[in-house]
Coordinates of C-alpha atoms and ligand atoms in Angstrom, one line a residue:
Chain A
X1 CA -22.5 29.7 10.0
X2 CA -22.2 27.4 7.3
X3 CA -22.1 29.4 4.0
X4 CA -25.3 28.7 1.9
X5 CA -23.2 29.4 -1.3
X6 CA -21.3 26.2 -0.6
X7 CA -24.4 23.9 -1.1
X8 CA -23.1 21.3 1.1
X9 CA -24.6 18.2 1.6
X10 CA -27.8 18.6 4.1
X11 CA -26.9 15.2 5.9
X12 CA -23.1 16.1 6.4
X13 CA -23.1 16.9 10.0
X14 CA -25.3 14.5 11.0
X15 CA -25.3 10.6 11.7
X16 CA -26.9 10.1 8.3
X17 CA -24.0 11.2 6.5
X18 CA -23.4 9.6 3.2
X19 CA -20.3 7.7 3.1
X20 CA -18.1 7.0 -0.1
X21 CA -14.5 6.5 -0.7
X22 CA -12.9 9.6 -2.1
X23 CA -11.1 7.5 -4.9
X24 CA -14.5 6.6 -6.2
X25 CA -15.2 10.0 -7.5
X26 CA -11.8 10.2 -9.3
X27 CA -13.0 6.9 -11.0
X28 CA -16.3 8.7 -12.0
X29 CA -14.2 11.8 -13.1
X30 CA -11.7 9.9 -15.2
X31 CA -14.7 8.3 -17.2
X32 CA -16.1 11.6 -18.0
X33 CA -13.0 13.2 -18.7
X34 CA -12.1 10.3 -21.1
X35 CA -15.7 10.9 -22.8
X36 CA -15.0 14.7 -23.0
X37 CA -11.6 14.5 -24.4
X38 CA -10.2 11.4 -26.3
X39 CA -6.6 12.5 -25.7
X40 CA -7.1 11.5 -22.3
X41 CA -5.5 8.2 -21.6
X42 CA -4.9 6.1 -18.4
X43 CA -2.0 4.1 -17.1
X44 CA -1.8 1.7 -14.1
X45 CA 0.6 -0.6 -12.5
X46 CA -1.0 -3.7 -11.5
X47 CA -3.7 -1.7 -9.3
X48 CA -6.6 -1.2 -11.8
X49 CA -9.4 -1.8 -9.9
X50 CA -8.4 -0.6 -6.4
X51 CA -7.2 2.7 -7.8
X52 CA -10.7 3.0 -9.7
X53 CA -9.8 3.2 -13.3
X54 CA -11.4 0.0 -14.0
X55 CA -14.4 1.7 -15.6
X56 CA -12.3 3.8 -17.7
X57 CA -10.2 0.7 -18.7
X58 CA -13.4 -1.3 -19.6
X59 CA -14.9 1.7 -21.5
X60 CA -12.0 2.7 -23.6
X61 CA -9.5 -0.3 -23.5
X62 CA -7.7 1.1 -26.4
X63 CA -6.8 4.1 -24.4
X64 CA -5.8 2.2 -21.2
X65 CA -2.4 1.1 -20.7
X66 CA -1.1 -1.6 -18.2
X67 CA 2.6 -1.3 -17.4
X68 CA 3.0 -4.2 -14.6
X69 CA 4.3 -3.5 -11.1
X70 CA 6.7 -0.8 -12.3
X71 CA 6.1 2.8 -11.1
X72 CA 9.3 4.2 -12.5
X73 CA 8.1 2.9 -15.8
X74 CA 4.8 4.3 -15.3
X75 CA 5.4 8.0 -15.0
X76 CA 8.2 8.1 -17.7
X77 CA 5.8 6.3 -20.1
X78 CA 3.2 8.8 -19.5
X79 CA 5.8 11.5 -20.0
X80 CA 6.5 10.2 -23.3
X81 CA 3.0 9.9 -24.3
X82 CA 2.4 13.5 -22.9
X83 CA 5.2 14.8 -25.2
X84 CA 3.2 13.1 -28.0
X85 CA -0.2 15.0 -27.1
X86 CA -1.9 12.7 -24.8
X87 CA -3.2 13.6 -21.4
X88 CA -2.2 10.6 -19.4
X89 CA -3.7 10.0 -16.0
X90 CA -1.2 7.4 -14.0
X91 CA -2.6 5.7 -11.1
X92 CA -1.0 3.5 -8.2
X93 CA -0.8 3.9 -4.6
X94 CA 0.8 6.9 -3.3
X95 CA 3.5 5.3 -1.3
X96 CA 4.6 3.9 -4.8
X97 CA 3.8 6.7 -7.0
X98 CA 4.9 9.3 -6.2
X99 CA 6.7 7.7 -3.4
X100 CA 8.9 5.4 -5.5
X101 CA 9.4 7.5 -8.8
X102 CA 9.9 10.9 -7.3
X103 CA 13.1 11.7 -9.5
X104 CA 11.4 10.8 -12.5
X105 CA 8.6 12.9 -11.9
X106 CA 10.7 15.7 -11.0
X107 CA 12.7 15.3 -14.6
X108 CA 10.5 14.2 -17.0
X109 CA 7.3 15.8 -15.6
X110 CA 8.1 18.8 -13.9
X111 CA 11.3 19.9 -15.4
X112 CA 9.8 19.0 -18.7
X113 CA 6.7 20.5 -18.2
X114 CA 4.6 17.5 -19.4
X115 CA 0.8 17.1 -18.9
X116 CA 1.1 14.0 -16.8
X117 CA -1.6 13.6 -14.0
X118 CA -0.3 11.6 -11.0
X119 CA -2.9 9.9 -9.1
X120 CA -2.0 8.7 -5.5
X121 CA -4.6 6.3 -4.0
X122 CA -4.4 4.9 -0.7
X123 CA -2.6 7.9 0.8
X124 CA -2.7 8.5 4.7
X125 CA -3.8 6.6 7.4
X126 CA -7.2 5.8 5.9
X127 CA -5.4 3.0 4.3
X128 CA -5.9 0.9 7.8
X129 CA -4.7 -2.5 8.2
X130 CA -1.9 -2.7 5.5
X131 CA 0.1 -0.8 7.8
X132 CA 2.9 1.9 7.6
X133 CA 4.6 0.6 4.5
X134 CA 1.3 1.6 2.5
X135 CA 0.1 4.6 4.5
X136 CA 1.7 7.3 2.6
X137 CA 2.2 10.2 4.9
X138 CA 4.8 12.3 2.8
X139 CA 3.4 12.6 -0.5
X140 CA 1.9 16.3 -0.3
X141 CA 5.2 17.4 1.0
X142 CA 7.1 15.7 -1.9
X143 CA 4.9 17.0 -4.6
X144 CA 4.5 20.4 -3.1
X145 CA 8.2 21.2 -3.6
X146 CA 8.1 20.5 -7.1
X147 CA 8.2 23.4 -9.4
X148 CA 5.3 23.4 -12.2
X149 CA 3.3 21.0 -10.1
X150 CA -0.4 21.5 -9.1
X151 CA -1.3 19.6 -5.9
X152 CA -5.0 18.5 -5.1
X153 CA -6.3 16.9 -2.1
X154 CA -10.0 16.5 -2.3
X155 CA -12.3 16.5 0.8
X156 CA -14.6 14.0 -0.5
X157 CA -15.7 11.7 -3.7
X158 CA -17.8 14.5 -5.2
X159 CA -14.7 17.0 -4.9
X160 CA -12.6 14.4 -6.5
X161 CA -14.7 14.0 -9.3
X162 CA -14.6 17.7 -10.0
X163 CA -10.7 17.9 -9.5
X164 CA -10.3 15.0 -11.8
X165 CA -12.1 17.1 -14.6
X166 CA -10.3 20.4 -13.8
X167 CA -6.8 18.6 -13.7
X168 CA -7.8 17.1 -17.2
X169 CA -8.6 20.5 -18.5
X170 CA -5.6 22.1 -17.0
X171 CA -2.5 21.8 -19.1
X172 CA 0.4 20.9 -16.9
X173 CA 1.9 18.3 -14.4
X174 CA -0.6 17.6 -11.3
X175 CA -0.8 15.4 -8.4
X176 CA -4.3 14.1 -7.2
X177 CA -4.3 12.6 -3.5
X178 CA -6.9 10.1 -2.8
X179 CA -8.1 8.0 0.3
X180 CA -8.9 4.2 0.4
X181 CA -11.6 3.8 2.9
X182 CA -15.2 5.5 2.9
X183 CA -15.4 8.9 4.3
X184 CA -18.6 11.3 4.6
X185 CA -19.7 13.3 1.6
X186 CA -19.3 16.9 2.2
X187 CA -20.1 18.9 -0.9
X188 CA -22.8 18.4 -3.8
X189 CA -22.8 18.7 -7.6
X190 CA -23.6 22.5 -6.8
X191 CA -20.4 23.2 -4.8
X192 CA -17.7 25.3 -6.1
X193 CA -14.5 24.3 -7.2
X194 CA -11.6 25.9 -8.5
X195 CA -7.9 25.2 -9.1
X196 CA -7.2 28.7 -7.9
X197 CA -9.3 29.1 -5.0
X198 CA -9.6 27.7 -1.5
X199 CA -13.2 27.5 -0.4
X200 CA -14.6 29.1 2.8
X201 CA -17.5 26.3 4.1
X202 CA -18.2 28.1 7.3
X203 CA -17.6 31.5 8.2
X204 CA -16.6 32.9 11.7
X205 CA -14.7 35.4 13.6
X206 CA -12.9 33.7 16.5
X207 CA -10.4 31.2 14.9
X208 CA -9.6 29.6 11.3
X209 CA -9.5 26.3 10.6
X210 CA -7.9 25.5 7.2
X211 CA -8.0 21.7 6.4
X212 CA -7.5 19.2 3.4
X213 CA -8.9 15.7 2.4
X214 CA -10.7 13.8 5.0
X215 CA -10.0 15.9 7.8
X216 CA -12.1 18.7 6.4
X217 CA -14.9 16.9 7.7
X218 CA -13.5 16.6 11.1
X219 CA -12.8 20.4 11.0
X220 CA -16.6 20.8 10.4
X221 CA -17.6 18.5 13.3
X222 CA -15.2 20.7 15.6
X223 CA -16.7 23.9 14.5
X224 CA -20.1 22.5 15.6
X225 CA -18.9 21.6 18.8
X226 CA -16.8 24.9 19.5
X227 CA -19.9 26.8 18.4
X228 CA -22.4 25.0 20.6
X229 CA -20.4 24.3 23.7
X230 CA -17.8 27.2 23.9
X231 CA -19.9 29.8 21.8
X232 CA -17.0 30.2 19.3
X233 CA -17.8 31.2 15.7
X234 CA -15.0 29.4 13.6
X235 CA -14.3 29.8 10.1
X236 CA -13.5 26.4 8.1
X237 CA -11.5 26.7 5.1
X238 CA -11.2 23.8 2.4
X239 CA -8.0 24.0 1.0
X240 CA -7.9 21.3 -1.5
X241 CA -5.9 23.1 -3.9
X242 CA -2.4 23.0 -1.8
X243 CA -0.4 24.1 -4.5
X244 CA -0.9 27.0 -5.9
X245 CA -2.1 28.0 -2.4
X246 CA -5.0 30.4 -2.1
X247 CA -3.0 32.6 0.3
X248 CA -5.3 35.5 -0.4
X249 CA -8.3 34.0 1.2
X250 CA -6.2 32.3 4.0
X251 CA -4.6 35.7 5.0
X252 CA -7.7 37.6 4.8
X253 CA -9.1 34.8 7.2
X254 CA -6.4 35.0 9.5
X255 CA -6.5 38.7 9.8
X256 CA -10.0 38.8 10.7
X257 CA -10.1 35.6 13.3
X258 CA -6.3 36.3 14.7
X259 CA -5.6 32.6 15.0
X260 CA -5.3 29.3 12.5
X261 CA -5.1 25.7 13.1
X262 CA -4.4 23.7 10.2
X263 CA -5.2 20.0 9.9
X264 CA -4.0 17.1 7.4
X265 CA -3.7 13.3 7.4
X266 CA -0.2 13.7 6.6
X267 CA 3.2 14.1 7.9
X268 CA 3.5 17.5 10.1
X269 CA 6.7 18.4 8.0
X270 CA 6.2 20.1 4.7
X271 CA 2.6 19.8 4.1
X272 CA -0.4 21.8 4.3
X273 CA 0.2 23.3 7.7
X274 CA 3.9 24.2 6.5
X275 CA 2.6 25.9 3.6
X276 CA 0.1 27.8 5.3
X277 CA 2.9 28.9 8.0
X278 CA 5.1 30.1 5.3
X279 CA 2.4 32.5 4.1
X280 CA 1.6 33.4 7.4
X281 CA 5.2 34.0 8.7
X282 CA 6.1 36.1 5.7
X283 CA 3.0 38.4 5.4
X284 CA 1.0 38.2 8.7
X285 CA 2.4 36.7 11.6
X286 CA -0.4 34.9 13.4
X287 CA -0.6 32.4 16.5
X288 CA -0.9 28.9 14.4
X289 CA -1.2 25.4 15.5
X290 CA -0.6 22.6 12.9
X291 CA -2.3 19.2 13.4
X292 CA -1.1 16.3 11.4
X293 CA 1.2 13.3 11.9
X294 CA 4.0 14.2 14.2
X295 CA 7.0 12.8 12.7
X296 CA 6.1 9.2 13.0
X297 CA 5.0 6.4 10.5
X298 CA 1.5 4.8 10.7
X299 CA 0.6 1.3 11.8
X300 CA -2.1 -1.2 11.0
X301 CA -5.6 -0.8 12.6
X302 CA -8.7 0.7 11.2
X303 CA -9.0 4.0 9.9
X304 CA -11.3 5.2 12.8
X305 CA -8.7 3.6 15.5
X306 CA -5.7 5.2 13.7
X307 CA -7.3 8.7 13.1
X308 CA -8.3 8.5 17.0
X309 CA -4.7 7.3 17.9
X310 CA -2.7 10.0 16.0
X311 CA -5.1 12.7 17.4
X312 CA -6.8 13.7 14.0
X313 CA -10.6 13.6 15.0
X314 CA -13.0 16.2 16.0
X315 CA -12.4 15.9 19.7
X316 CA -8.7 16.5 19.5
X317 CA -9.1 19.5 17.0
X318 CA -11.5 20.9 19.6
X319 CA -8.9 20.8 22.1
X320 CA -6.3 22.1 20.1
X321 CA -8.4 24.9 18.7
X322 CA -9.2 25.7 22.8
X323 CA -5.3 26.0 23.4
X324 CA -4.7 27.9 20.5
X325 CA -7.4 30.6 21.4
X326 CA -5.7 31.2 24.6
X327 CA -2.6 32.4 22.3
X328 CA -4.4 35.2 20.7
X329 CA -3.3 38.6 21.5
Chain B
X1 CA 11.4 -34.1 10.6
X2 CA 10.3 -36.7 8.3
X3 CA 8.6 -35.9 5.0
X4 CA 5.3 -36.9 6.5
X5 CA 5.6 -34.8 9.3
X6 CA 6.8 -31.8 7.2
X7 CA 3.8 -32.0 5.0
X8 CA 1.5 -32.2 8.0
X9 CA 3.3 -29.0 9.4
X10 CA 2.5 -27.5 6.2
X11 CA -1.1 -28.1 6.3
X12 CA -1.2 -26.9 9.8
X13 CA 0.5 -23.5 8.6
X14 CA -2.4 -23.4 5.8
X15 CA -4.9 -23.6 8.6
X16 CA -3.3 -21.0 10.6
X17 CA -3.4 -18.8 7.7
X18 CA -7.0 -19.1 6.8
X19 CA -7.8 -18.6 10.7
X20 CA -5.5 -15.4 10.9
X21 CA -7.1 -13.9 7.8
X22 CA -10.5 -14.6 9.0
X23 CA -9.8 -13.2 12.1
X24 CA -8.2 -10.0 10.6
X25 CA -11.0 -9.5 8.3
X26 CA -8.6 -8.3 5.6
X27 CA -5.5 -9.7 3.7
X28 CA -4.2 -11.9 1.2
X29 CA -5.0 -15.6 0.8
X30 CA -3.4 -17.0 -2.6
X31 CA 0.3 -16.3 -2.1
X32 CA 0.6 -17.4 1.4
X33 CA -1.2 -20.7 0.9
X34 CA 1.0 -21.3 -2.0
X35 CA 4.2 -20.6 0.1
X36 CA 3.4 -22.7 2.9
X37 CA 5.5 -25.7 1.7
X38 CA 8.4 -23.5 0.9
X39 CA 8.1 -21.9 4.2
X40 CA 7.8 -25.2 5.9
X41 CA 11.0 -26.7 4.1
X42 CA 13.2 -23.7 5.1
X43 CA 12.3 -23.2 8.8
X44 CA 12.1 -26.7 9.4
X45 CA 15.0 -28.1 7.5
X46 CA 17.1 -25.8 5.7
X47 CA 17.6 -22.8 7.7
X48 CA 20.1 -22.5 10.5
X49 CA 18.4 -20.2 13.1
X50 CA 17.3 -20.2 16.5
X51 CA 13.8 -19.3 17.7
X52 CA 15.1 -18.6 21.1
X53 CA 17.9 -16.5 20.0
X54 CA 16.6 -14.7 16.9
X55 CA 19.5 -12.3 16.6
X56 CA 22.0 -15.4 16.7
X57 CA 25.0 -13.6 14.5
X58 CA 25.7 -17.3 12.7
X59 CA 22.1 -17.6 11.4
X60 CA 21.2 -17.8 7.9
X61 CA 19.1 -15.0 6.7
X62 CA 15.5 -15.1 5.0
X63 CA 14.3 -12.0 3.6
X64 CA 10.5 -12.0 2.2
X65 CA 10.5 -9.4 -0.5
X66 CA 6.9 -10.0 -1.3
X67 CA 5.8 -8.6 2.2
X68 CA 2.2 -9.1 1.3
X69 CA 2.7 -12.8 1.7
X70 CA 3.8 -12.5 5.3
X71 CA 0.9 -14.3 7.0
X72 CA 2.5 -17.6 5.8
X73 CA 5.8 -16.3 7.5
X74 CA 4.2 -15.5 10.8
X75 CA 2.4 -18.6 10.9
X76 CA 5.5 -20.6 10.2
X77 CA 7.4 -18.6 13.0
X78 CA 4.9 -19.3 15.3
X79 CA 5.3 -23.0 14.6
X80 CA 8.8 -22.8 14.9
X81 CA 8.7 -21.2 18.2
X82 CA 9.2 -17.4 17.5
X83 CA 5.8 -16.3 19.0
X84 CA 2.8 -17.9 20.4
X85 CA 0.5 -19.6 17.8
X86 CA -2.5 -17.7 19.9
X87 CA -0.8 -14.1 18.8
X88 CA -1.6 -15.0 15.3
X89 CA -4.9 -13.9 15.8
X90 CA -3.8 -10.3 16.3
X91 CA -2.6 -9.9 12.5
X92 CA -3.4 -6.5 11.2
X93 CA -4.8 -5.3 14.4
X94 CA -4.0 -2.0 16.2
X95 CA -1.1 -2.5 18.4
X96 CA -0.2 -6.0 17.0
X97 CA 3.5 -7.2 16.3
X98 CA 1.8 -8.8 13.2
X99 CA 1.4 -5.8 10.9
X100 CA -0.1 -6.0 7.6
X101 CA 3.1 -5.8 6.1
X102 CA 6.3 -7.2 8.0
X103 CA 8.0 -4.3 10.0
X104 CA 11.5 -5.7 11.3
X105 CA 11.5 -3.8 14.4
X106 CA 8.0 -5.0 15.7
X107 CA 8.9 -8.7 15.9
X108 CA 12.3 -10.2 16.1
X109 CA 13.2 -12.6 13.5
X110 CA 11.8 -10.6 10.6
X111 CA 15.0 -9.6 9.2
X112 CA 13.7 -6.7 7.2
X113 CA 10.7 -4.5 6.4
X114 CA 8.8 -4.9 3.0
X115 CA 5.7 -4.5 1.4
X116 CA 6.5 -2.0 -1.4
X117 CA 7.8 -4.7 -4.0
X118 CA 11.2 -5.1 -5.4
X119 CA 13.4 -4.0 -2.8
X120 CA 14.3 -7.6 -1.3
X121 CA 17.0 -9.1 -3.7
X122 CA 19.0 -5.9 -3.3
X123 CA 19.0 -6.2 0.7
X124 CA 19.7 -10.0 0.3
X125 CA 22.3 -9.3 -1.9
X126 CA 23.9 -6.4 0.4
X127 CA 23.7 -8.9 3.5
X128 CA 25.5 -11.5 1.2
X129 CA 28.2 -9.3 0.2
X130 CA 28.6 -8.1 3.9
X131 CA 28.6 -11.7 5.4
X132 CA 31.2 -12.6 2.7
X133 CA 33.4 -9.7 3.7
X134 CA 33.5 -11.0 7.1
X135 CA 34.2 -14.5 6.2
X136 CA 30.9 -15.8 7.6
X137 CA 29.4 -19.0 6.5
X138 CA 25.9 -18.1 6.7
X139 CA 23.5 -18.2 3.7
X140 CA 21.3 -15.7 2.3
X141 CA 17.7 -16.6 1.0
X142 CA 15.2 -14.2 -0.6
X143 CA 11.7 -14.8 -1.6
X144 CA 10.1 -13.0 -4.4
X145 CA 6.8 -13.1 -6.2
X146 CA 6.8 -13.5 -9.9
X147 CA 4.8 -10.3 -10.5
X148 CA 7.3 -8.7 -8.5
X149 CA 9.9 -9.3 -11.3
X150 CA 8.0 -6.4 -13.1
X151 CA 10.1 -4.1 -10.9
X152 CA 13.3 -2.8 -12.2
X153 CA 15.1 -2.7 -9.1
X154 CA 15.1 -6.6 -9.0
X155 CA 16.9 -6.8 -12.2
X156 CA 19.5 -4.2 -10.9
X157 CA 20.1 -6.7 -8.3
X158 CA 20.2 -9.5 -10.5
X159 CA 23.0 -8.1 -12.5
X160 CA 25.0 -7.0 -9.2
X161 CA 24.8 -10.3 -7.4
X162 CA 26.3 -12.3 -10.5
X163 CA 28.8 -9.6 -10.9
X164 CA 29.7 -10.0 -7.2
X165 CA 29.4 -13.9 -7.5
X166 CA 27.3 -14.0 -4.5
X167 CA 27.3 -17.9 -4.1
X168 CA 26.0 -17.4 -0.5
X169 CA 22.8 -16.1 -1.9
X170 CA 19.8 -18.0 -3.0
X171 CA 16.7 -16.5 -4.4
X172 CA 13.6 -18.3 -4.6
X173 CA 10.8 -17.1 -7.0
X174 CA 7.3 -17.7 -6.1
X175 CA 6.2 -18.8 -9.5
X176 CA 2.4 -18.9 -9.1
X177 CA 1.7 -17.1 -12.5
X178 CA -0.7 -14.7 -10.9
X179 CA -0.6 -10.8 -9.6
X180 CA -3.4 -8.3 -8.9
X181 CA -4.7 -7.2 -12.3
X182 CA -4.6 -11.0 -13.8
X183 CA -2.2 -13.7 -14.8
X184 CA 1.2 -12.6 -15.1
X185 CA 1.5 -13.5 -18.8
X186 CA -1.5 -11.1 -19.6
X187 CA -0.5 -8.0 -17.3
X188 CA 3.3 -8.2 -17.9
X189 CA 4.4 -11.3 -19.7
X190 CA 7.8 -13.0 -17.8
X191 CA 8.3 -15.3 -20.6
X192 CA 11.0 -17.8 -20.1
X193 CA 12.4 -16.8 -16.5
X194 CA 14.9 -19.8 -16.5
X195 CA 16.5 -18.3 -19.7
X196 CA 16.3 -14.6 -18.5
X197 CA 18.1 -15.5 -15.2
X198 CA 20.8 -17.7 -16.9
X199 CA 21.5 -15.0 -19.3
X200 CA 22.1 -12.7 -16.3
X201 CA 24.6 -15.2 -15.0
X202 CA 22.6 -17.0 -12.4
X203 CA 22.5 -20.6 -11.8
X204 CA 19.0 -21.8 -12.3
X205 CA 16.9 -24.7 -10.8
X206 CA 13.4 -25.3 -11.7
X207 CA 10.9 -27.0 -9.2
X208 CA 7.5 -27.7 -8.2
X209 CA 7.3 -25.5 -5.3
X210 CA 4.4 -27.3 -3.5
X211 CA 6.9 -30.5 -3.4
X212 CA 8.5 -29.9 0.0
X213 CA 11.4 -32.8 -0.9
X214 CA 12.1 -31.0 -4.1
X215 CA 12.6 -27.6 -2.4
X216 CA 14.7 -29.1 0.2
X217 CA 17.0 -30.8 -2.6
X218 CA 17.1 -27.4 -4.8
X219 CA 18.4 -25.5 -1.6
X220 CA 21.0 -28.0 -0.8
X221 CA 22.2 -28.1 -4.6
X222 CA 22.5 -24.4 -4.7
X223 CA 24.9 -24.6 -1.6
X224 CA 27.0 -26.4 -3.6
X225 CA 27.2 -24.1 -6.6
X226 CA 30.2 -22.3 -7.1
X227 CA 30.9 -19.0 -8.9
X228 CA 27.3 -17.9 -9.1
X229 CA 24.2 -17.1 -7.2
X230 CA 21.3 -19.4 -7.6
X231 CA 17.6 -18.8 -8.3
X232 CA 15.0 -21.5 -7.6
X233 CA 12.2 -20.9 -9.9
X234 CA 9.6 -22.5 -7.7
X235 CA 6.2 -23.4 -9.5
X236 CA 3.3 -23.0 -6.9
X237 CA -0.4 -23.1 -6.7
X238 CA -2.0 -19.9 -5.6
X239 CA -4.1 -20.6 -3.0
X240 CA -2.8 -24.4 -2.6
X241 CA -5.0 -26.6 -0.4
X242 CA -8.3 -24.8 -1.0
X243 CA -10.1 -25.7 -4.0
X244 CA -12.2 -22.8 -4.7
X245 CA -9.1 -20.4 -4.6
X246 CA -6.6 -22.5 -6.4
X247 CA -5.1 -21.0 -9.7
X248 CA -7.4 -18.1 -9.3
X249 CA -6.0 -14.4 -9.3
X250 CA -9.2 -12.9 -7.7
X251 CA -7.8 -14.5 -4.4
X252 CA -4.8 -12.4 -4.3
X253 CA -5.9 -9.9 -1.8
X254 CA -8.9 -11.0 0.0
X255 CA -9.8 -13.5 2.9
X256 CA -12.2 -16.2 2.7
X257 CA -15.4 -14.8 3.8
X258 CA -14.7 -11.1 2.0
X259 CA -16.5 -11.6 -1.4
X260 CA -18.7 -13.8 -3.3
X261 CA -17.1 -15.2 -6.1
X262 CA -17.7 -17.6 -9.3
X263 CA -16.5 -20.8 -8.3
X264 CA -16.5 -20.2 -4.7
X265 CA -19.1 -21.3 -1.9
X266 CA -21.2 -18.2 -0.4
X267 CA -19.2 -15.6 1.7
X268 CA -20.7 -17.0 4.9
X269 CA -19.3 -20.6 3.8
X270 CA -16.0 -19.7 2.5
X271 CA -13.9 -19.9 5.7
X272 CA -15.6 -23.3 6.9
X273 CA -15.1 -24.9 3.5
X274 CA -11.6 -23.8 3.3
X275 CA -10.5 -25.3 6.7
X276 CA -12.6 -28.5 6.1
X277 CA -10.7 -29.0 3.0
X278 CA -7.3 -28.2 4.6
X279 CA -8.1 -30.7 7.5
X280 CA -9.0 -33.5 5.3
X281 CA -6.2 -32.8 2.8
X282 CA -8.9 -32.2 0.2
X283 CA -11.1 -35.2 1.0
X284 CA -7.9 -37.6 1.1
X285 CA -8.6 -38.4 4.8
X286 CA -12.4 -37.8 6.2
X287 CA -11.9 -36.0 9.4
X288 CA -9.2 -35.2 11.9
X289 CA -10.4 -37.5 14.5
X290 CA -10.2 -40.3 12.2
Ligands
LIG401 C1 5.9 -1.2 -5.4 C2 4.7 -1.7 -5.2 N1 3.8 -1.6 -6.3 C3 2.5 -2.2 -6.1 C4 2.2 -2.9 -5.0 C5 1.0 -3.7 -4.9 N2 0.7 -4.8 -4.9 C6 1.0 -5.6 -3.7 S1 1.1 -7.3 -4.3 C7 0.9 -7.1 -6.0 C8 1.0 -7.9 -6.7 C9 2.1 -8.9 -6.6 O1 2.3 -10.0 -7.5 P1 3.0 -11.3 -7.1 O2 4.6 -10.9 -6.9 O3 3.0 -12.2 -8.1 O4 2.3 -11.7 -5.9 P2 1.3 -12.8 -5.8 O5 -0.1 -12.1 -6.3 O6 1.4 -14.1 -6.3 O7 0.9 -13.1 -4.3 C10 1.1 -5.5 -6.1 C11 0.8 -4.9 -7.4 C12 3.1 -3.0 -3.9 N3 2.9 -3.9 -2.8 N4 4.5 -2.6 -4.1
LIG402 MG1 2.5 -14.2 -8.6

């Protein structure tokens, strides 16, 4: 059953679902964060409009800094600004930031504990026709292993807006992962968002699905099919905050349902599925199946073609769920 | 090829670029159109290469560092015989060898994978030093964007190539004055590039990069330079050949038909107008059937 407290968008599971790119919510959130706190500044590396900081740049030109195509400079200039009292948001494509400048992030932001927010847009297969070089699949993994880093992967544009405001208010390093293409709007202004909590969007007793980012929608759709066609009640958890992971919620759900399926639009090694696997293995070994990109690179195609070809859409999740349930003891 | 034949070839390649972008429904227009003369000069005059044997060991190497400009490379390679011209229509599509950014293992002849900017000059320097170790006579060419020069990695390679006196390396900078957020001198001023490269110990040649003869002469001259690598600063017109795109940075990353822009025909007309202008060389000839 869909949790009423989640106030999900009434159209989300219908063909009329509203579509918007997740990155658009970041643009709105940053504008509002800049309005609330004059120390919020934005830095970009020649991708101002496509990473959606254009509105901030036009509203607060004196707080916007263009560094050119130089992602190592981007995050280190931001570290310097944070050391001088600013709250910098840096934006580029995830493949280049944090893809190219990982060591600079590690030392000058994480070890240094500076208040820098790294925003990686165009992450995942949703980047589409640009191909493998631009479809960042390893960013969750790269950011999750860094001490002091908070990692957030919003499920839709509304959640991205809330996450941006929450990260502006958080004092410390953070990574925000965004997707390029339009995706269904799942949540509403009334839906809860908390940097310390995973959200149970739908409650159930037969299986837990833990998802993040654009795959939360596919997880909800899969849960509908499993209920309608297989009489299974699936609990769907949106783990937008991958670090710190809300293991309390996930472990409680796993002990109730006895099986956990994770899904993410990123590399299978080291991502959300790995984080859940670590928690389950140490505290409550439970049959687990991880869905994600299986140790390969992306390629050119439409986002829809790619999600399908890489086995990340609802019908694939249904198949994986049915296989997994057979393994329950 | 005669100079007339070469400029006709460059124009055919420009038409190919427009058609492939329209068929793809995404991609970059300005850079590739501006680079068509340089690619024609390289593939049809300068490079020692063999389309029937792309891995021929004695070939010259061409690295495209600014990978987003790959449509011009695919089109030129098709015209040179590396792939069927009809395959150009698969650009950026699922399953195509013509990925949105070039992937070496997909299509023979690409030499390397690029898209993320700033990594080409280092790889070209690596090839140049390796070829020299083996006593090879092959030359290495690398094309970079001008905005791309914002990347620190480029200047690490520039210092390295000078230190190693890589005389078998020629870098061609596509000096078109645009990048994504605007004109280069606003986004990140590059200033006097010739002085910068020569201060780093390079031999510098500055040319009109839309003049095929000038490109050929500069590449030949570079072969004769002793002691230093050569950079050719090629001044090009972004969007060259399509009037409404020329000099306008907004055309960096969109295709004809994608957006209504000031100074451009309505979306639905853009591809037609572009092709008509290219076919008639901007009105110099009235139609291709004349
Ligand atoms: C490392 C990296 N950062 C950012 C980008 C996104 N990007 C693609 S092209 C481009 C502008 C490049 O400018 P320039 O080299 O002058 O090429 P032109 O616009 O003239 O084609 C940018 C910022 C990228 N591809 N790689
Ligand atoms: Mg340029």
